Structure formats: C-alpha cells, structure tokens
Tab-separated table of C-alpha atoms and ligand atoms in Angstrom:
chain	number	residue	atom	x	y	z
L	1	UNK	CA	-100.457	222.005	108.242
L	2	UNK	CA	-99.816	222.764	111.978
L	3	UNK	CA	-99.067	225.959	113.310
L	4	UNK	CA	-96.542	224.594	115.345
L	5	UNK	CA	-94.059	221.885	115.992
L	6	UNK	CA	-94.086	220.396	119.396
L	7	UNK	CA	-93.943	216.919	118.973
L	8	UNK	CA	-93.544	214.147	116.200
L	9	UNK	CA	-97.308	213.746	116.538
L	10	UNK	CA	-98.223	217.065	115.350
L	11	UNK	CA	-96.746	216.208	111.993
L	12	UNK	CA	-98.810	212.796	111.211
L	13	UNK	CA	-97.895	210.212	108.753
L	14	UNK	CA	-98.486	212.560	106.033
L	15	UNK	CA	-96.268	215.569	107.720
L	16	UNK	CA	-93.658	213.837	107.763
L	17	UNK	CA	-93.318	212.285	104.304
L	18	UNK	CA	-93.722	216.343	103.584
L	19	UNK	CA	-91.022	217.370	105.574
L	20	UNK	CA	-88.993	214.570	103.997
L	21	UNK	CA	-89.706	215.451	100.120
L	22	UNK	CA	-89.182	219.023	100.942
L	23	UNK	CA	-86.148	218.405	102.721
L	24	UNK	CA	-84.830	216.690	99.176
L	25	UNK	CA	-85.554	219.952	97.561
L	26	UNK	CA	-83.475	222.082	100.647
L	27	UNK	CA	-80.428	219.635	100.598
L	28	UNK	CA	-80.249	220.415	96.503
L	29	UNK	CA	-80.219	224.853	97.751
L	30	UNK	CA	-77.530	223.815	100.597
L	31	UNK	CA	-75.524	222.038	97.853
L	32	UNK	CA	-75.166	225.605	95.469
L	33	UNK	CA	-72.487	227.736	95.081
L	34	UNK	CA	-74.949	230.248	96.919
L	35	UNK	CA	-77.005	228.039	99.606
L	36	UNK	CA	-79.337	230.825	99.860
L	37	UNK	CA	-83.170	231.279	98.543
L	38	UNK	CA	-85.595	234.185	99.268
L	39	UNK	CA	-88.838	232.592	100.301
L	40	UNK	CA	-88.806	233.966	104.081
L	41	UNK	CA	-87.075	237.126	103.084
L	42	UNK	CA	-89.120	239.960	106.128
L	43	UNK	CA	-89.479	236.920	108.511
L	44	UNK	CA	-88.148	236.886	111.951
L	45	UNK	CA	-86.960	233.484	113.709
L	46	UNK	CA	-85.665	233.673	117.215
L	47	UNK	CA	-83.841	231.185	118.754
L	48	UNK	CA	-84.949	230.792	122.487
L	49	UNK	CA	-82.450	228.395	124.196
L	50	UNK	CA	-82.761	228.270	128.029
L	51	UNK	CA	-79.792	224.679	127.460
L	52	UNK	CA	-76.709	224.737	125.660
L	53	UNK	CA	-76.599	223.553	122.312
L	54	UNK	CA	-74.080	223.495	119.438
L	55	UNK	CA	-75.676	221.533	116.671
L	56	UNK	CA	-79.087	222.812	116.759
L	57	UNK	CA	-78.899	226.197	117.544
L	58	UNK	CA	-76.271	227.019	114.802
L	59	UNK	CA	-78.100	224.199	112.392
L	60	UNK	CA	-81.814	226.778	112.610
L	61	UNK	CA	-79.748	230.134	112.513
L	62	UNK	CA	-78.308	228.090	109.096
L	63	UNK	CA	-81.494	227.244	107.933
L	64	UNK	CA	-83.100	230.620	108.621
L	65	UNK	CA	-80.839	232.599	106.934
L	66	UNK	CA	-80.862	230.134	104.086
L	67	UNK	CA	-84.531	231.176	103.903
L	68	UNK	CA	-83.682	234.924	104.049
L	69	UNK	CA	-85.383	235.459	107.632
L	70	UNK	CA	-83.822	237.670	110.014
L	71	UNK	CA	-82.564	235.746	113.092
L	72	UNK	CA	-82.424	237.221	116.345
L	73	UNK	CA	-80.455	235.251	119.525
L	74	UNK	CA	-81.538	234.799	122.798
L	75	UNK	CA	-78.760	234.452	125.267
L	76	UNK	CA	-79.938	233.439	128.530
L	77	UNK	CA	-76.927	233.950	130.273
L	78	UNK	CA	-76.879	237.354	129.004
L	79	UNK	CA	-80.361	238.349	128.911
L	80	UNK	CA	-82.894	240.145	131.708
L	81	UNK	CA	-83.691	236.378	132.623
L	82	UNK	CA	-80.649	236.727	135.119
L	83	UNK	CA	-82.439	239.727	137.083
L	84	UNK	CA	-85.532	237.495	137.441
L	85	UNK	CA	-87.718	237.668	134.384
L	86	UNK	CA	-90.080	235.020	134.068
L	87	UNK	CA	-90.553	232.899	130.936
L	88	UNK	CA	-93.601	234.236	130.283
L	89	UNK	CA	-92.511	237.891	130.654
L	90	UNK	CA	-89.725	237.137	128.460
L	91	UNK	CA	-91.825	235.328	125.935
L	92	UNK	CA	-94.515	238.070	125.649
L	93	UNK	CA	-90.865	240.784	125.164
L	94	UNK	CA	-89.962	238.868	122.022
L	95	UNK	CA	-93.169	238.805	120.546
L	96	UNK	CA	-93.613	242.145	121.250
L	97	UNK	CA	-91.035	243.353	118.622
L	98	UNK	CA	-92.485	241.485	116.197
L	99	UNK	CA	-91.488	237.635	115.246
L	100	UNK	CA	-92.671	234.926	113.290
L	101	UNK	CA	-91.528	231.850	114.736
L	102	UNK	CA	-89.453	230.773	118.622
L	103	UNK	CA	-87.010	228.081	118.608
L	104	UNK	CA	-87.332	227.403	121.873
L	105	UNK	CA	-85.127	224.733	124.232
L	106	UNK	CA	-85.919	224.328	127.711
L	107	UNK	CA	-84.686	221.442	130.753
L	108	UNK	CA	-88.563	221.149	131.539
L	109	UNK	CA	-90.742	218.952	129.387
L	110	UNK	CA	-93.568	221.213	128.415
L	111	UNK	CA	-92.183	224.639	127.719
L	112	UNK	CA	-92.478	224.873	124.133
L	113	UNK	CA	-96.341	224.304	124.630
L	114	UNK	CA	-96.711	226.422	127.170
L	115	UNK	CA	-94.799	229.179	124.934
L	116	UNK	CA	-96.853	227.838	121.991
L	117	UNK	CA	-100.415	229.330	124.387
L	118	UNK	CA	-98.672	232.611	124.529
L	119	UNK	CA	-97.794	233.504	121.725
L	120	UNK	CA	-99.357	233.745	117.748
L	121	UNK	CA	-95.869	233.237	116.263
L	122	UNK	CA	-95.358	229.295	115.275
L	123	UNK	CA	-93.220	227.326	118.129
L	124	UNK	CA	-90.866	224.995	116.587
L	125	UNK	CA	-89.519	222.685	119.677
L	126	UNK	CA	-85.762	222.263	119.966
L	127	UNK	CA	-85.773	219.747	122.519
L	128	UNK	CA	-87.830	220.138	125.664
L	129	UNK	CA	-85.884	218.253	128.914
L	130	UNK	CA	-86.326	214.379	128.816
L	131	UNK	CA	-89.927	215.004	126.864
L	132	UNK	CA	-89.388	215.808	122.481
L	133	UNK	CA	-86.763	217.133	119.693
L	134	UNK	CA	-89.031	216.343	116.934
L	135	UNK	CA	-86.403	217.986	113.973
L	136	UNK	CA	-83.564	215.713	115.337
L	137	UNK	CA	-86.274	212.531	114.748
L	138	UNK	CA	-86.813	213.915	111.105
L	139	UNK	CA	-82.898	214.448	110.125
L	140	UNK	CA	-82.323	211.051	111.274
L	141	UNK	CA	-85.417	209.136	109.186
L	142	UNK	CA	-84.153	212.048	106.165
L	143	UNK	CA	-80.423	210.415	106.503
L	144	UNK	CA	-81.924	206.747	107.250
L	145	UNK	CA	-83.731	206.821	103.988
L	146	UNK	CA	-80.776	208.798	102.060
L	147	UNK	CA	-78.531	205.814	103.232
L	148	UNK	CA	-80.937	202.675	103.354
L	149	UNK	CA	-83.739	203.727	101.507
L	150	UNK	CA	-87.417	203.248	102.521
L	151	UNK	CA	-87.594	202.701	106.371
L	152	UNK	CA	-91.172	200.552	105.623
L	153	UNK	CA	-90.061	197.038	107.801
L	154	UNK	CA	-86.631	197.791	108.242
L	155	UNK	CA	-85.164	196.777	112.284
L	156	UNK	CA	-83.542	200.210	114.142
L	157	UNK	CA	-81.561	199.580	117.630
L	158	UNK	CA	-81.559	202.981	119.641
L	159	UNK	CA	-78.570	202.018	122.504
L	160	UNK	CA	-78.320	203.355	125.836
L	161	UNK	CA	-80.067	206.085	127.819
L	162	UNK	CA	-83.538	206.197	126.510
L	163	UNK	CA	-84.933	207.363	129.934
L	164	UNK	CA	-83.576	210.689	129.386
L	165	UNK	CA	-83.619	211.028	125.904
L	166	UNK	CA	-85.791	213.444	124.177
L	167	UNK	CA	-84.203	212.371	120.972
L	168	UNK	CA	-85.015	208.831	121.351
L	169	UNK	CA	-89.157	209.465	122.179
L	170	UNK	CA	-89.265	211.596	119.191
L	171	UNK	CA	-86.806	208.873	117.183
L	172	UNK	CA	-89.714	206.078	118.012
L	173	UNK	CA	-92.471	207.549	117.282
L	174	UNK	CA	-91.349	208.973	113.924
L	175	UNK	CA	-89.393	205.937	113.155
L	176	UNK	CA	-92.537	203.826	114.218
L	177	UNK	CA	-94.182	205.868	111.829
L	178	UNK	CA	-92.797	205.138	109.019
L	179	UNK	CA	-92.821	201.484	109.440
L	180	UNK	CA	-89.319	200.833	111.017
L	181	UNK	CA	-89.478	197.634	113.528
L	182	UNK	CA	-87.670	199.498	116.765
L	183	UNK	CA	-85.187	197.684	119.511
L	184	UNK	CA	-84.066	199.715	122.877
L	185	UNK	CA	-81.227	198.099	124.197
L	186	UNK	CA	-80.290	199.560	127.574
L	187	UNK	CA	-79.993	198.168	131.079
L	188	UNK	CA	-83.535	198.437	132.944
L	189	UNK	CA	-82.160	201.834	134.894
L	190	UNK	CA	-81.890	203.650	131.438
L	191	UNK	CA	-85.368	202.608	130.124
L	192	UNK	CA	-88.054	204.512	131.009
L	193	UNK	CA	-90.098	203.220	134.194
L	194	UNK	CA	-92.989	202.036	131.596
L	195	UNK	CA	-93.033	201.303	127.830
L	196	UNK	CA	-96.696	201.045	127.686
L	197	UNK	CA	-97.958	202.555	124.294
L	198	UNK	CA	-94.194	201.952	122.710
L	199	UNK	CA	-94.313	200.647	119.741
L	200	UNK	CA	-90.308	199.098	120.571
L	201	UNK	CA	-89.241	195.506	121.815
L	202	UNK	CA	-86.488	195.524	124.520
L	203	UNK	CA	-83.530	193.717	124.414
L	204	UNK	CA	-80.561	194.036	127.190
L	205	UNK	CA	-78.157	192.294	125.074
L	206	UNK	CA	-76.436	194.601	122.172
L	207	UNK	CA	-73.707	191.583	120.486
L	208	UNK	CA	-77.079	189.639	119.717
L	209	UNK	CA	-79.508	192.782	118.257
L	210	UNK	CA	-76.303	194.606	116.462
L	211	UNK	CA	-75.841	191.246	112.975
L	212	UNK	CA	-79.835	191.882	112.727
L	213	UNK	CA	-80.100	195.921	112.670
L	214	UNK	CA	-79.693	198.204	109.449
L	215	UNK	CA	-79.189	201.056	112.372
L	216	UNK	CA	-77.854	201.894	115.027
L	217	UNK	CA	-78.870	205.395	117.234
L	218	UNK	CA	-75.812	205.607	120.209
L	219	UNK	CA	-77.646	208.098	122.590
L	220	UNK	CA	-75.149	210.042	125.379
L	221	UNK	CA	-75.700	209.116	128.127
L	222	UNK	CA	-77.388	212.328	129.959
L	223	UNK	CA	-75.344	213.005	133.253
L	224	UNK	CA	-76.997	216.455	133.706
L	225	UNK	CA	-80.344	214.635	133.852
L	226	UNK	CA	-79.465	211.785	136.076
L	227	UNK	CA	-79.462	212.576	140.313
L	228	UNK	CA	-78.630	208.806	141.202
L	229	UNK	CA	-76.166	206.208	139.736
L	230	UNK	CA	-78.169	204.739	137.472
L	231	UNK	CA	-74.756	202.258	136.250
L	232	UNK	CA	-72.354	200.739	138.344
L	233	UNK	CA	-69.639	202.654	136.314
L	234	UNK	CA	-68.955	204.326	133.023
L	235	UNK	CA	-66.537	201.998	132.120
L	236	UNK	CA	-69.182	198.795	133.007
L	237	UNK	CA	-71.724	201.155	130.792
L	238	UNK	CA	-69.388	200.872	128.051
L	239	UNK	CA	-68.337	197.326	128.205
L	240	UNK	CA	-71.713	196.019	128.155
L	241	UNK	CA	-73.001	198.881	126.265
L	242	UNK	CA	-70.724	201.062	124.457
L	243	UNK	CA	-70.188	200.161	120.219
L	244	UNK	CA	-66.913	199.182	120.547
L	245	UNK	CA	-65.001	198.060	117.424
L	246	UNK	CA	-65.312	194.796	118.035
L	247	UNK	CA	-69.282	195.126	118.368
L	248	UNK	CA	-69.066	197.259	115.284
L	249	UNK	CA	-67.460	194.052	113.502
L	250	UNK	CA	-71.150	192.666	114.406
L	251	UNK	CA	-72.999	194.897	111.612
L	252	UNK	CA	-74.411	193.315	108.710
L	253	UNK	CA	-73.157	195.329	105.257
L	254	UNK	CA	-74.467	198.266	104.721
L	255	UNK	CA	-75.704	198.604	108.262
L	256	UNK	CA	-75.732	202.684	109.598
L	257	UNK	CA	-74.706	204.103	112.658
L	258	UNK	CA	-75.932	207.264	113.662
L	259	UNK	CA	-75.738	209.532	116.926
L	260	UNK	CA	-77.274	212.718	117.469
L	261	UNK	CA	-74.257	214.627	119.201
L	262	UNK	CA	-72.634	215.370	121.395
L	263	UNK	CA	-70.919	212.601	121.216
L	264	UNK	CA	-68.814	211.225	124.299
L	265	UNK	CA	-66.274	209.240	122.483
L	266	UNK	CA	-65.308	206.205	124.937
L	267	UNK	CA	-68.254	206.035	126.607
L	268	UNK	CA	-71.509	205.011	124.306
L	269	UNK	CA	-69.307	205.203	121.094
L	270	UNK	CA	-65.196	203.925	120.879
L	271	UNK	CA	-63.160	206.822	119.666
L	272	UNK	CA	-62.610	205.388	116.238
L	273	UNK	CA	-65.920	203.987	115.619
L	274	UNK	CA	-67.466	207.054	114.503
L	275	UNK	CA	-65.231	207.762	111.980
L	276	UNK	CA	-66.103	204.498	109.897
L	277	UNK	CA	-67.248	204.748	106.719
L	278	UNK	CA	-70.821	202.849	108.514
L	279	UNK	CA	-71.284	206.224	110.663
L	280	UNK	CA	-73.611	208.915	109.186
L	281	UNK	CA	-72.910	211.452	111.709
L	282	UNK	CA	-71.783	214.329	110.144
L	283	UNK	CA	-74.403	213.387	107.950
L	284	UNK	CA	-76.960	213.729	110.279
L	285	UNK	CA	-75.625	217.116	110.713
L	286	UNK	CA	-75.335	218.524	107.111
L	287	UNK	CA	-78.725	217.370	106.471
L	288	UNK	CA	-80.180	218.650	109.830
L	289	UNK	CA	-79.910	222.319	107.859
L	290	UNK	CA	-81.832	221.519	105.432
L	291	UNK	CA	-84.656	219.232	107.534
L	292	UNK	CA	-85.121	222.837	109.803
L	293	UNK	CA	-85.291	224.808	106.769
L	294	UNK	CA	-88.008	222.376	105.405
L	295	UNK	CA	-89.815	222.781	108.860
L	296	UNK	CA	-90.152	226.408	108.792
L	297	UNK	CA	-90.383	226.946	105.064
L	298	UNK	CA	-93.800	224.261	105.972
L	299	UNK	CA	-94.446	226.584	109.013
L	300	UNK	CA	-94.100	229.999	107.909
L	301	UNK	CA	-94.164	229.615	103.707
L	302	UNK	CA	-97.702	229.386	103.432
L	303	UNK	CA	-98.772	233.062	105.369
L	304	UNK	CA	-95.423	234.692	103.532
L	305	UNK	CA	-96.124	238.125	102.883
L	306	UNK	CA	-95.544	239.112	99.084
F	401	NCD	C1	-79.303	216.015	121.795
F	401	NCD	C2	-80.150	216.879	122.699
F	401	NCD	O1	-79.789	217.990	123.063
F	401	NCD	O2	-81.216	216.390	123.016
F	401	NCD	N1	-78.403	216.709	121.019
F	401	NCD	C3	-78.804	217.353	119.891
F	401	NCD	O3	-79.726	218.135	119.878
F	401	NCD	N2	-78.155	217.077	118.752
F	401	NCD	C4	-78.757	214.841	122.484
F	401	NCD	C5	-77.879	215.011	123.696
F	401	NCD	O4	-77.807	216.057	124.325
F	401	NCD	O5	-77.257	214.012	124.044
C-alpha cells in the first residue's frame, strides 16, 4: 500500500476496489449508535488547508475522530503563515510535534507532493488547485456503485467546468478505472486545452448525452480559478449547460445525479433539481466520512502502534 495519497494513480486498480470494500465496512461503524472505533487511538491527523473548504475539512476531522486519532487544525488565516512563514517552514513545525498524517489543500497543483518530500508522516491530498482530490473521486465511485451497482461499462457525463476541476481529473481517471465509459460535456473554453491521454469522449450537447447516462457529475463552475470570461454569461452557461428540470426530465430511470459541493443552485444545477429523489448529494457527503476513514485506516492501520 502507498504511503501516501496524492493522486488516483497512487491507488491502482486494486487500491481502489480496497478503499471501496473497506469503505462498506466504515459506512456499517458511521451507521451505530456510537460511530466510533479505536483502531487509530495515539495517532495524530492534521488538517493543512491553505483554501476554504466545508465538506472536506469537517468530513476528515469526522473520519479521524471516528478512528480515535487526535486531530489538530491548521488555520491559515490565523496561523504564523500571515507573518511570512513559508510552506516549508510551516510543514517541517507540524511535523515537529509529532504527526502521523497532513491533510493538506493548496490553490497550486503540486503542494501535497512537495509536502509529501518533506515530511515522513503520510500526505493524504485534499484537493491541490486545478491538479487532484483523489477522496472526492472515491466517495463518488463508493455512492455510484451503492446506487447503480458495478460501474464495469456503465456511461458517466461529468457537465461543465472540467478545465478547473480537480474533482473531475481525479473523477476520470478513477471512474476510467473501474470500467465506466466517460462523456465531458462543456463548451470548448471549459475543457482543458488538450485531452490527450483521456480516456473521455466530448460532447457539447447535454439534451442528447443526458436519455443515455446512468450519471450525471454537475461541477461549479470555478470563478476563483478563472482570470478571463471564459462564457458569454452565467445565465447563457446555464441555458445551454445548467440541469434544468426540464433536462432532468431527459434521464433514463434510475439514472443518478451527483455534485461534489458547493453547489451554486441556478447556475450548473436548477434550485429544485437537487432535491430529487435522482440526486445522491447528500449522499455523496455521508459516505465521504466513511471513504476518508477507509483512506487513513489503509494509510496509517498497518504501522499502528499496539
Ligand atoms: C470541490 C473542490 O474543492 O474541489 N469541492 C469539494 O471538495 N467537495 C469542488 C468545488 O470547489 O467546486
């Protein structure tokens, strides 16, 4: 088993089937009257998050404690990083007193390898600017395969801005994987510049792809990330691109839709679209405890100390 997780590739085929079955076992602890087990009980997990986050950050301090580790919270805002301390510097502090695995999030692909050289505590990627967030991939293929079972030849649309999406490289290559058939529909500006080495076929037209999907992954579209107007207007992104109800109507039965949050309800998503009983996303979230609790149980379980 890797050390780390950086990227969906670090996991292989195999990995990930692993982090699946174990996340079966972590979704029965979440569901007791006591979510709680003692197998990381004298661990330390910090959280390193240099982006905001609501989901993930809160989802890893969940599945820590589950786990019995101690958690500590970084807090850039409020932290020495604001007088000037380098990554590095600050990296090398928190290892310094003594931890087991960083959570790290950064705006710049790379920085969860680079902490990854620095460090001998494991470094579990949280999402890494437009580059990886390898545990979102694996809660949405856990709650893909909870809903439609195996993945093996089944047809996944991921709508809307791919260019910047971390989620969406790490959603292809895991969904790719495990033998999903994957469809980016986005206008050219929100694909990335090439697709060579994607396993995806591009469509620009969403009414067409949406009767022959069994899922659908809205991605927000990532205004922080973008310095040019890369659509003529939100509300032109939406009618050509947004899962309206209408376009909903244009599922097949027991088609899924998912989104990774935040959601901008109005924009990629109509307000009461994801509340159907077709969207998974609080799924997504409920099971994104126990797919980060399988992750470090795998990363840190195996070197427990008694
Ligand atoms: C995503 C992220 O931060 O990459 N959110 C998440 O982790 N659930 C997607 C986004 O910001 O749109």
């Amino acid at each position: 088993m890797t050390r780390h997780l950086l990227a969906i590739d670090d996991l292989g085929d195999d990995g990930i089937e692993e982090v699946l079955r174990l996340t079966e076992s972590f979704v029965e602890v979440s569901e007791r009257a006591i979510p709680k087990v003692p197998t990381l009980r004298g661990r330390t997990v910090v959280s390193l998050f240099y982006e905001e986050s609501t989901r993930t950050r809160l989802s890893f301090e969940a599945a820590a404690k589950r786990l019995s580790a101690d958690t500590m919270n970084f807090n850039v805002g409020a932290s020495a990083v604001a007088k000037g301390e380098s990554l590095r510097d600050t990296v090398l502090t928190i290892e310094a007193m003594g931890v087991d695995a960083v959570i790290v999030r950064h705006a710049s692909a790379g920085v969860p390898v680079q902490v990854a050289r620095w460090v001998e505590a494991s470094v579990i990627n949280a999402g890494d600017g437009w580059h990886e967030h390898p545990t979102q991939a694996l809660l949405d293929c856990y709650t893909l395969r909870e809903r439609l079972g195996s993945l093996d030849g089944r047809r996944i649309a991921i709508v809307g801005d791919v260019k910047h999406s971390r989620v969406a490289r790490s959603d292809v290559a895991a969904f790719a994987s495990l033998g999903a058939d994957v469809v980016l529909v986005a206008p050219p500006t929100l694909l990335p510049p090439s697709l060579v080495g994607w396993p995806v076929e591009v469509s620009h037209d969403l009414d067409e792809v949406l009767p022959k999907v069994d899922a659908v992954v809205l991605l927000r579209m990532q205004q922080e990330r973008q310095n040019e107007a890369l659509v003529p207007s939100l509300r032109e992104y939406t009618a050509t691109y947004g899962l309206t109800r209408r376009r909903a109507g244009l599922l097949s039965d027991g088609a899924v839709v998912m989104h990774p949050g935040p959601m901008n309800r109005g924009v990629e998503i109509a307000a009461d679209v994801a509340d159907l009983a077709c969207s998974v996303v609080t799924r997504q979230v409920a099971n994104g405890v126990a797919v980060r609790m399988a992750v470090l149980f795998l990363l840190l379980a195996a070197e427990a100390r008694p």
